[in-house]
Short mmCIF file of C-alpha atoms and ligand atoms in Angstrom, two decimals:
data_model
loop_
_atom_site.label_atom_id
_atom_site.label_comp_id
_atom_site.label_asym_id
_atom_site.label_seq_id
_atom_site.Cartn_x
_atom_site.Cartn_y
_atom_site.Cartn_z
CA UNK A 1 -24.46 -25.64 -26.29
CA UNK A 2 -27.81 -23.90 -26.83
CA UNK A 3 -29.70 -24.91 -29.97
CA UNK A 4 -30.62 -22.19 -32.48
CA UNK A 5 -34.43 -22.62 -32.61
CA UNK A 6 -35.04 -19.58 -34.85
CA UNK A 7 -35.64 -21.71 -37.97
CA UNK A 8 -38.02 -24.09 -36.16
CA UNK A 9 -41.80 -23.73 -36.14
CA UNK A 10 -43.03 -22.09 -32.93
CA UNK A 11 -46.71 -22.10 -32.00
CA UNK A 12 -48.70 -18.93 -31.39
CA UNK A 13 -51.41 -20.63 -29.34
CA UNK A 14 -51.47 -23.00 -26.39
CA UNK A 15 -50.23 -26.57 -26.63
CA UNK A 16 -51.36 -29.52 -24.52
CA UNK A 17 -49.19 -32.63 -24.20
CA UNK A 18 -50.37 -35.87 -22.64
CA UNK A 19 -47.52 -37.97 -21.42
CA UNK A 20 -46.16 -40.80 -19.34
CA UNK A 21 -42.59 -41.41 -18.23
CA UNK A 22 -39.29 -41.63 -20.03
CA UNK A 23 -40.16 -41.44 -23.79
CA UNK A 24 -42.95 -38.95 -23.18
CA UNK A 25 -40.76 -36.75 -21.02
CA UNK A 26 -38.20 -36.56 -23.85
CA UNK A 27 -40.75 -34.98 -26.20
CA UNK A 28 -42.12 -32.83 -23.39
CA UNK A 29 -38.66 -31.34 -22.85
CA UNK A 30 -38.50 -30.56 -26.60
CA UNK A 31 -41.87 -28.81 -26.42
CA UNK A 32 -40.70 -26.95 -23.32
CA UNK A 33 -37.54 -25.73 -25.07
CA UNK A 34 -39.58 -24.58 -28.05
CA UNK A 35 -42.28 -22.86 -25.96
CA UNK A 36 -40.58 -20.89 -23.18
CA UNK A 37 -43.59 -18.62 -22.51
CA UNK A 38 -44.96 -19.44 -19.03
CA UNK A 39 -48.27 -21.28 -19.19
CA UNK A 40 -48.35 -21.65 -23.00
CA UNK A 41 -47.45 -25.34 -22.67
CA UNK A 42 -49.49 -27.65 -20.46
CA UNK A 43 -48.17 -31.16 -19.80
CA UNK A 44 -50.74 -33.53 -18.30
CA UNK A 45 -49.01 -36.57 -16.82
CA UNK A 46 -50.07 -40.13 -16.07
CA UNK A 47 -50.34 -40.93 -12.37
CA UNK A 48 -51.46 -44.56 -12.80
CA UNK A 49 -47.86 -45.64 -11.98
CA UNK A 50 -47.91 -43.86 -8.61
CA UNK A 51 -47.58 -46.02 -5.54
CA UNK A 52 -46.83 -46.06 -1.84
CA UNK A 53 -43.38 -47.37 -1.02
CA UNK A 54 -41.58 -47.26 2.36
CA UNK A 55 -44.25 -44.85 3.57
CA UNK A 56 -43.66 -42.43 0.68
CA UNK A 57 -45.89 -41.50 -2.25
CA UNK A 58 -43.86 -42.04 -5.43
CA UNK A 59 -45.05 -40.45 -8.71
CA UNK A 60 -42.50 -41.76 -11.25
CA UNK A 61 -43.95 -40.23 -14.42
CA UNK A 62 -44.50 -36.80 -12.87
CA UNK A 63 -40.91 -36.92 -11.64
CA UNK A 64 -39.55 -37.97 -15.06
CA UNK A 65 -41.27 -34.89 -16.51
CA UNK A 66 -40.11 -32.56 -13.72
CA UNK A 67 -36.52 -33.80 -14.04
CA UNK A 68 -36.62 -33.72 -17.86
CA UNK A 69 -38.01 -30.17 -18.01
CA UNK A 70 -35.56 -28.85 -15.42
CA UNK A 71 -32.54 -30.59 -16.98
CA UNK A 72 -32.04 -32.73 -13.85
CA UNK A 73 -32.82 -36.08 -15.48
CA UNK A 74 -30.36 -38.94 -15.88
CA UNK A 75 -29.95 -39.38 -19.65
CA UNK A 76 -28.55 -42.88 -19.51
CA UNK A 77 -31.03 -44.56 -17.12
CA UNK A 78 -33.97 -42.59 -18.45
CA UNK A 79 -35.57 -42.25 -15.00
CA UNK A 80 -34.38 -40.54 -11.84
CA UNK A 81 -31.86 -37.75 -11.42
CA UNK A 82 -28.44 -37.02 -12.86
CA UNK A 83 -25.44 -37.06 -10.48
CA UNK A 84 -27.38 -39.45 -8.25
CA UNK A 85 -25.93 -41.26 -5.22
CA UNK A 86 -27.42 -44.31 -3.51
CA UNK A 87 -26.31 -44.13 0.13
CA UNK A 88 -29.83 -44.30 1.54
CA UNK A 89 -30.70 -47.34 -0.61
CA UNK A 90 -27.53 -49.12 0.58
CA UNK A 91 -28.42 -48.35 4.20
CA UNK A 92 -31.97 -49.61 3.60
CA UNK A 93 -30.52 -52.85 2.20
CA UNK A 94 -28.43 -53.29 5.37
CA UNK A 95 -31.64 -53.09 7.36
CA UNK A 96 -33.35 -55.70 5.19
CA UNK A 97 -35.84 -53.13 3.85
CA UNK A 98 -37.48 -53.48 0.41
CA UNK A 99 -34.76 -52.52 -2.08
CA UNK A 100 -36.24 -53.66 -5.40
CA UNK A 101 -37.27 -50.11 -6.29
CA UNK A 102 -34.15 -47.96 -6.53
CA UNK A 103 -34.60 -44.63 -4.81
CA UNK A 104 -31.61 -42.34 -5.22
CA UNK A 105 -30.64 -39.82 -2.55
CA UNK A 106 -31.53 -36.71 -4.55
CA UNK A 107 -34.72 -38.31 -5.88
CA UNK A 108 -35.70 -39.18 -2.29
CA UNK A 109 -35.86 -35.48 -1.42
CA UNK A 110 -38.76 -35.08 -3.87
CA UNK A 111 -40.64 -38.12 -2.49
CA UNK A 112 -40.11 -37.02 1.13
CA UNK A 113 -41.29 -33.45 0.53
CA UNK A 114 -44.23 -34.50 -1.67
CA UNK A 115 -45.38 -37.12 0.86
CA UNK A 116 -45.07 -34.58 3.66
CA UNK A 117 -47.13 -31.98 1.80
CA UNK A 118 -49.79 -34.58 0.88
CA UNK A 119 -50.06 -35.51 4.56
CA UNK A 120 -50.49 -31.79 5.35
CA UNK A 121 -53.55 -31.82 3.07
CA UNK A 122 -52.05 -30.26 -0.07
CA UNK A 123 -53.21 -31.54 -3.47
CA UNK A 124 -50.85 -33.29 -5.88
CA UNK A 125 -51.56 -30.48 -8.42
CA UNK A 126 -50.62 -27.77 -5.93
CA UNK A 127 -47.45 -29.59 -4.86
CA UNK A 128 -46.43 -30.18 -8.50
CA UNK A 129 -46.98 -26.50 -9.34
CA UNK A 130 -44.77 -25.45 -6.43
CA UNK A 131 -42.06 -27.93 -7.42
CA UNK A 132 -42.18 -26.52 -10.98
CA UNK A 133 -41.74 -23.00 -9.64
CA UNK A 134 -38.80 -24.04 -7.46
CA UNK A 135 -37.18 -25.95 -10.35
CA UNK A 136 -37.64 -23.07 -12.82
CA UNK A 137 -40.08 -24.89 -15.12
CA UNK A 138 -42.20 -22.48 -17.19
CA UNK A 139 -44.62 -25.14 -18.49
CA UNK A 140 -47.76 -25.99 -16.58
CA UNK A 141 -47.17 -29.58 -15.42
CA UNK A 142 -50.29 -31.32 -14.12
CA UNK A 143 -51.03 -34.71 -12.65
CA UNK A 144 -53.88 -36.12 -14.77
CA UNK A 145 -56.04 -36.12 -11.62
CA UNK A 146 -55.74 -35.32 -7.93
CA UNK A 147 -57.65 -38.51 -7.17
CA UNK A 148 -55.64 -41.72 -6.95
CA UNK A 149 -55.69 -44.04 -9.97
CA UNK A 150 -53.65 -47.23 -9.82
CA UNK A 151 -52.75 -49.22 -12.92
CA UNK A 152 -53.17 -52.94 -12.33
CA UNK A 153 -51.69 -55.49 -14.73
CA UNK A 154 -53.58 -58.78 -15.08
CA UNK A 155 -51.06 -61.42 -16.14
CA UNK A 156 -50.63 -65.16 -16.58
CA UNK A 157 -48.99 -65.03 -13.12
CA UNK A 158 -51.90 -63.19 -11.50
CA UNK A 159 -52.81 -59.59 -10.79
CA UNK A 160 -49.87 -57.24 -10.23
CA UNK A 161 -49.70 -53.62 -9.09
CA UNK A 162 -47.97 -51.59 -11.81
CA UNK A 163 -44.48 -51.24 -10.27
CA UNK A 164 -44.57 -54.90 -9.13
CA UNK A 165 -45.08 -55.83 -12.78
CA UNK A 166 -42.78 -53.23 -14.34
CA UNK A 167 -39.80 -53.08 -11.99
CA UNK A 168 -39.95 -56.07 -9.62
CA UNK A 169 -40.93 -58.58 -12.33
CA UNK A 170 -39.13 -56.65 -15.13
CA UNK A 171 -42.33 -56.76 -17.29
CA UNK A 172 -41.80 -60.52 -17.79
CA UNK A 173 -45.29 -61.90 -17.00
CA UNK A 174 -47.61 -62.17 -20.00
CA UNK A 175 -50.22 -59.40 -19.99
CA UNK A 176 -53.86 -60.49 -20.38
CA UNK A 177 -55.55 -57.23 -19.50
CA UNK A 178 -54.84 -53.89 -17.81
CA UNK A 179 -57.18 -52.00 -15.52
CA UNK A 180 -56.99 -48.57 -13.94
CA UNK A 181 -58.33 -48.73 -10.39
CA UNK A 182 -60.17 -45.59 -9.39
CA UNK A 183 -60.20 -44.15 -12.92
CA UNK A 184 -63.97 -44.36 -13.34
CA UNK A 185 -64.59 -42.06 -10.35
CA UNK A 186 -61.44 -39.90 -10.52
CA UNK A 187 -62.01 -36.34 -11.68
CA UNK A 188 -59.72 -35.23 -14.51
CA UNK A 189 -57.55 -32.30 -13.47
CA UNK A 190 -59.62 -29.10 -13.78
CA UNK A 191 -56.74 -27.28 -15.51
CA UNK A 192 -56.55 -30.10 -18.08
CA UNK A 193 -60.27 -29.76 -18.87
CA UNK A 194 -59.93 -25.96 -19.08
CA UNK A 195 -56.99 -26.29 -21.45
CA UNK A 196 -58.99 -28.63 -23.72
CA UNK A 197 -61.86 -26.11 -23.80
CA UNK A 198 -59.59 -23.09 -24.48
CA UNK A 199 -60.19 -21.57 -27.92
CA UNK A 200 -56.51 -20.63 -28.18
CA UNK A 201 -55.44 -24.29 -27.97
CA UNK A 202 -53.37 -24.95 -31.11
CA UNK A 203 -52.52 -28.65 -30.76
CA UNK A 204 -52.87 -31.66 -28.51
CA UNK A 205 -49.79 -33.87 -28.64
CA UNK A 206 -49.85 -37.41 -27.32
CA UNK A 207 -46.21 -38.07 -26.51
CA UNK A 208 -44.42 -41.32 -27.47
CA UNK A 209 -45.31 -43.05 -24.22
CA UNK A 210 -46.55 -46.61 -23.78
CA UNK A 211 -50.18 -46.52 -25.05
CA UNK A 212 -51.57 -49.06 -22.58
CA UNK A 213 -49.47 -48.27 -19.51
CA UNK A 214 -49.00 -44.50 -19.77
CA UNK A 215 -51.68 -42.92 -21.98
CA UNK A 216 -54.69 -45.20 -21.42
CA UNK A 217 -54.89 -44.32 -17.69
CA UNK A 218 -55.38 -40.67 -18.75
CA UNK A 219 -57.95 -41.65 -21.38
CA UNK A 220 -59.77 -43.82 -18.81
CA UNK A 221 -60.73 -40.74 -16.75
CA UNK A 222 -64.42 -39.82 -17.12
CA UNK A 223 -65.04 -37.64 -20.19
CA UNK A 224 -61.43 -37.61 -21.44
CA UNK A 225 -61.94 -39.52 -24.70
CA UNK A 226 -65.04 -37.46 -25.45
CA UNK A 227 -63.14 -34.22 -24.72
CA UNK A 228 -60.45 -35.30 -27.20
CA UNK A 229 -63.11 -36.14 -29.81
CA UNK A 230 -64.70 -32.71 -29.27
CA UNK A 231 -61.57 -30.54 -29.10
CA UNK A 232 -61.12 -28.07 -31.99
CA UNK A 233 -57.33 -28.37 -32.09
CA UNK A 234 -55.80 -31.31 -33.98
CA UNK A 235 -54.83 -34.30 -31.84
CA UNK A 236 -51.45 -35.65 -32.94
CA UNK A 237 -49.99 -38.91 -31.66
CA UNK A 238 -46.23 -39.50 -31.78
CA UNK A 239 -45.65 -43.23 -32.10
CA UNK A 240 -43.43 -44.85 -29.46
CA UNK A 241 -42.43 -47.61 -31.95
CA UNK A 242 -39.48 -47.62 -34.32
CA UNK A 243 -39.29 -50.60 -36.67
CA UNK A 244 -41.88 -52.51 -34.62
CA UNK A 245 -39.90 -52.06 -31.38
CA UNK A 246 -40.19 -49.69 -28.46
CA UNK A 247 -37.14 -47.49 -27.90
CA UNK A 248 -37.37 -48.44 -24.20
CA UNK A 249 -39.75 -50.54 -22.14
CA UNK A 250 -42.37 -53.18 -22.90
CA UNK A 251 -44.73 -51.31 -25.30
CA UNK A 252 -44.16 -53.74 -28.21
CA UNK A 253 -44.35 -56.82 -25.96
CA UNK A 254 -47.63 -55.67 -24.40
CA UNK A 255 -49.19 -54.74 -27.75
CA UNK A 256 -48.34 -58.22 -29.09
CA UNK A 257 -49.74 -59.88 -25.96
CA UNK A 258 -52.96 -57.88 -26.35
CA UNK A 259 -53.09 -59.01 -30.00
CA UNK A 260 -52.67 -55.52 -31.46
CA UNK A 261 -50.54 -55.16 -34.57
CA UNK A 262 -47.13 -53.93 -33.42
CA UNK A 263 -46.66 -51.16 -35.98
CA UNK A 264 -47.93 -47.70 -36.90
CA UNK A 265 -51.36 -49.08 -37.86
CA UNK A 266 -51.66 -50.71 -34.40
CA UNK A 267 -50.79 -47.40 -32.72
CA UNK A 268 -53.35 -45.54 -34.87
CA UNK A 269 -56.01 -48.13 -34.01
CA UNK A 270 -55.62 -47.48 -30.26
CA UNK A 271 -56.36 -43.76 -30.68
CA UNK A 272 -58.57 -43.80 -33.78
CA UNK A 273 -61.70 -42.24 -32.25
CA UNK A 274 -59.95 -38.87 -31.82
CA UNK A 275 -56.75 -39.12 -33.86
CA UNK A 276 -56.12 -36.36 -36.46
CA UNK A 277 -52.51 -37.11 -37.39
CA UNK A 278 -49.80 -39.66 -36.60
CA UNK A 279 -46.05 -39.00 -36.41
CA UNK A 280 -44.01 -42.12 -37.16
CA UNK A 281 -40.31 -42.80 -37.53
CA UNK A 282 -38.77 -42.23 -40.98
CA UNK A 283 -37.81 -45.90 -41.18
CA UNK A 284 -41.49 -46.86 -40.86
CA UNK A 285 -42.55 -44.53 -43.71
CA UNK A 286 -44.00 -47.48 -45.66
CA UNK A 287 -46.56 -48.01 -42.87
CA UNK A 288 -48.27 -44.74 -43.87
CA UNK A 289 -50.49 -46.47 -46.46
CA UNK A 290 -52.08 -48.58 -43.72
CA UNK A 291 -52.78 -45.65 -41.38
CA UNK A 292 -56.22 -44.05 -41.90
CA UNK A 293 -55.14 -40.49 -40.92
CA UNK A 294 -52.44 -38.12 -42.27
CA UNK A 295 -48.93 -39.25 -41.36
CA UNK A 296 -45.66 -37.40 -40.84
CA UNK A 297 -42.63 -39.68 -41.19
CA UNK A 298 -39.50 -38.22 -39.58
CA UNK A 299 -36.69 -39.39 -37.27
CA UNK A 300 -38.32 -39.88 -33.85
CA UNK A 301 -35.39 -41.17 -31.80
CA UNK A 302 -34.58 -38.52 -29.17
CA UNK A 303 -31.05 -38.97 -27.90
CA UNK A 304 -30.14 -35.32 -27.33
CA UNK A 305 -32.08 -32.17 -26.46
CA UNK A 306 -31.76 -30.99 -30.11
CA UNK A 307 -33.56 -34.17 -31.28
CA UNK A 308 -36.41 -33.51 -28.84
CA UNK A 309 -36.76 -29.85 -29.86
CA UNK A 310 -36.67 -30.66 -33.58
CA UNK A 311 -39.30 -33.41 -33.21
CA UNK A 312 -41.48 -31.10 -31.09
CA UNK A 313 -41.28 -28.36 -33.75
CA UNK A 314 -42.05 -30.80 -36.60
CA UNK A 315 -45.00 -32.26 -34.69
CA UNK A 316 -46.47 -28.80 -34.06
CA UNK A 317 -45.84 -27.71 -37.68
CA UNK A 318 -47.67 -30.89 -38.78
CA UNK A 319 -50.62 -30.00 -36.50
CA UNK A 320 -50.57 -26.46 -37.90
CA UNK A 321 -50.64 -27.77 -41.50
CA UNK A 322 -53.59 -30.05 -40.64
CA UNK A 323 -55.45 -27.06 -39.25
CA UNK A 324 -54.91 -25.25 -42.55
CA UNK A 325 -56.76 -28.07 -44.36
CA UNK A 326 -55.85 -31.15 -46.41
CA UNK A 327 -52.59 -30.57 -48.25
CA UNK A 328 -49.19 -32.14 -48.61
CA UNK A 329 -46.25 -30.88 -46.64
CA UNK A 330 -42.75 -32.23 -46.76
CA UNK A 331 -42.75 -35.86 -45.62
CA UNK A 332 -46.49 -35.82 -44.96
CA UNK A 333 -49.25 -37.78 -46.59
CA UNK A 334 -52.57 -35.98 -46.57
CA UNK A 335 -55.70 -38.07 -46.60
N1 FO1 B 1 -37.43 -48.13 -13.03
C1 FO1 B 1 -36.78 -49.29 -12.95
O1 FO1 B 1 -36.73 -50.03 -13.92
N2 FO1 B 1 -36.15 -49.68 -11.77
C2 FO1 B 1 -36.15 -48.88 -10.67
O2 FO1 B 1 -35.60 -49.28 -9.63
C3 FO1 B 1 -36.82 -47.61 -10.76
C4 FO1 B 1 -36.83 -46.72 -9.71
C5 FO1 B 1 -37.43 -45.47 -9.88
C6 FO1 B 1 -37.38 -44.52 -8.85
C7 FO1 B 1 -37.98 -43.29 -9.01
C8 FO1 B 1 -38.62 -42.98 -10.21
O3 FO1 B 1 -39.20 -41.77 -10.35
C9 FO1 B 1 -38.68 -43.90 -11.24
C10 FO1 B 1 -38.08 -45.16 -11.09
N3 FO1 B 1 -38.11 -46.09 -12.10
C11 FO1 B 1 -37.45 -47.28 -11.98
C12 FO1 B 1 -38.84 -45.81 -13.33
C13 FO1 B 1 -40.34 -46.12 -13.25
O4 FO1 B 1 -40.66 -47.31 -12.65
C14 FO1 B 1 -40.91 -46.14 -14.67
O5 FO1 B 1 -40.18 -45.33 -15.54
C15 FO1 B 1 -42.29 -45.61 -14.80
O6 FO1 B 1 -43.15 -45.90 -13.77
C16 FO1 B 1 -42.88 -46.03 -16.16
O7 FO1 B 1 -43.14 -44.88 -16.86
#
């Protein structure tokens, strides 16, 4: 059933979303449903999780966004494609090949074609744009950079490449530090920089992705934090925590291990140098007093498409209200 979006806030200007995998992709699909005009929505995606596996270049967060925005995502698992089969993985197992990272048959098509085009000399941005066109995605989906950045997790069990930590070790090792190999020399995507400099940009939304694993790699690119401090449009963060827990994944565990407070104040602290407003879950409304920027408290759990679209509209309406100046809107504390 199609949602009636006529009563929801819709932006007039451009919107930029920064996002990682599963949680981020859920808000991105809400923004995409709300903003069907081609090119009005730009989604810049973390590529720190990318890795080489079985000779293929895998870009899990980009794929979560592509699948989410084209309606091909698996709702239950959160990653990968709906109606997936696993024949290739089973055959790989028979051969004794590495099977700890589950590649579905339909998903494999994307990795095979992307790896082929990369070997032909195409850029990741160009390939992603073509995939978007083929999959009927109107939004502009961008890898954060065309240069490789690799998130490395430093743990009590040694240094682990991101997917080794996240999938193979199920995020169990204790995190001491996280680094983003290549980030200091990687060039942020040109289209991302242009979007940030565009006078018609209405809002920057940081999706409810893991701050350290999914958003920090984007912020680690040269000039990114400064660009977010300088941008005219309000920068709104949607918290990935509900009641001190992450909806999915190790965000709360990692924040605790890095000695950050695992609540709305801890999320605000991570982004404070450029943060204009924070969206938190309604059940965390009492946290608002400890957050030094305006807060919107509203249900943030996105189970269905309608939840994603409603949260996207509320987030953009909140940004719009902040642009109009300090005031109170429903459920919002102005500071
Ligand atoms: N996550 C898992 O927990 N186990 C998997 O076997 C797995 C396979 C996989 C294959 C393709 C893909 O695009 C994503 C996949 N993910 C898997 C998710 C991925 O590791 C994470 O969601 C992101 O890297 C974190 O945002």
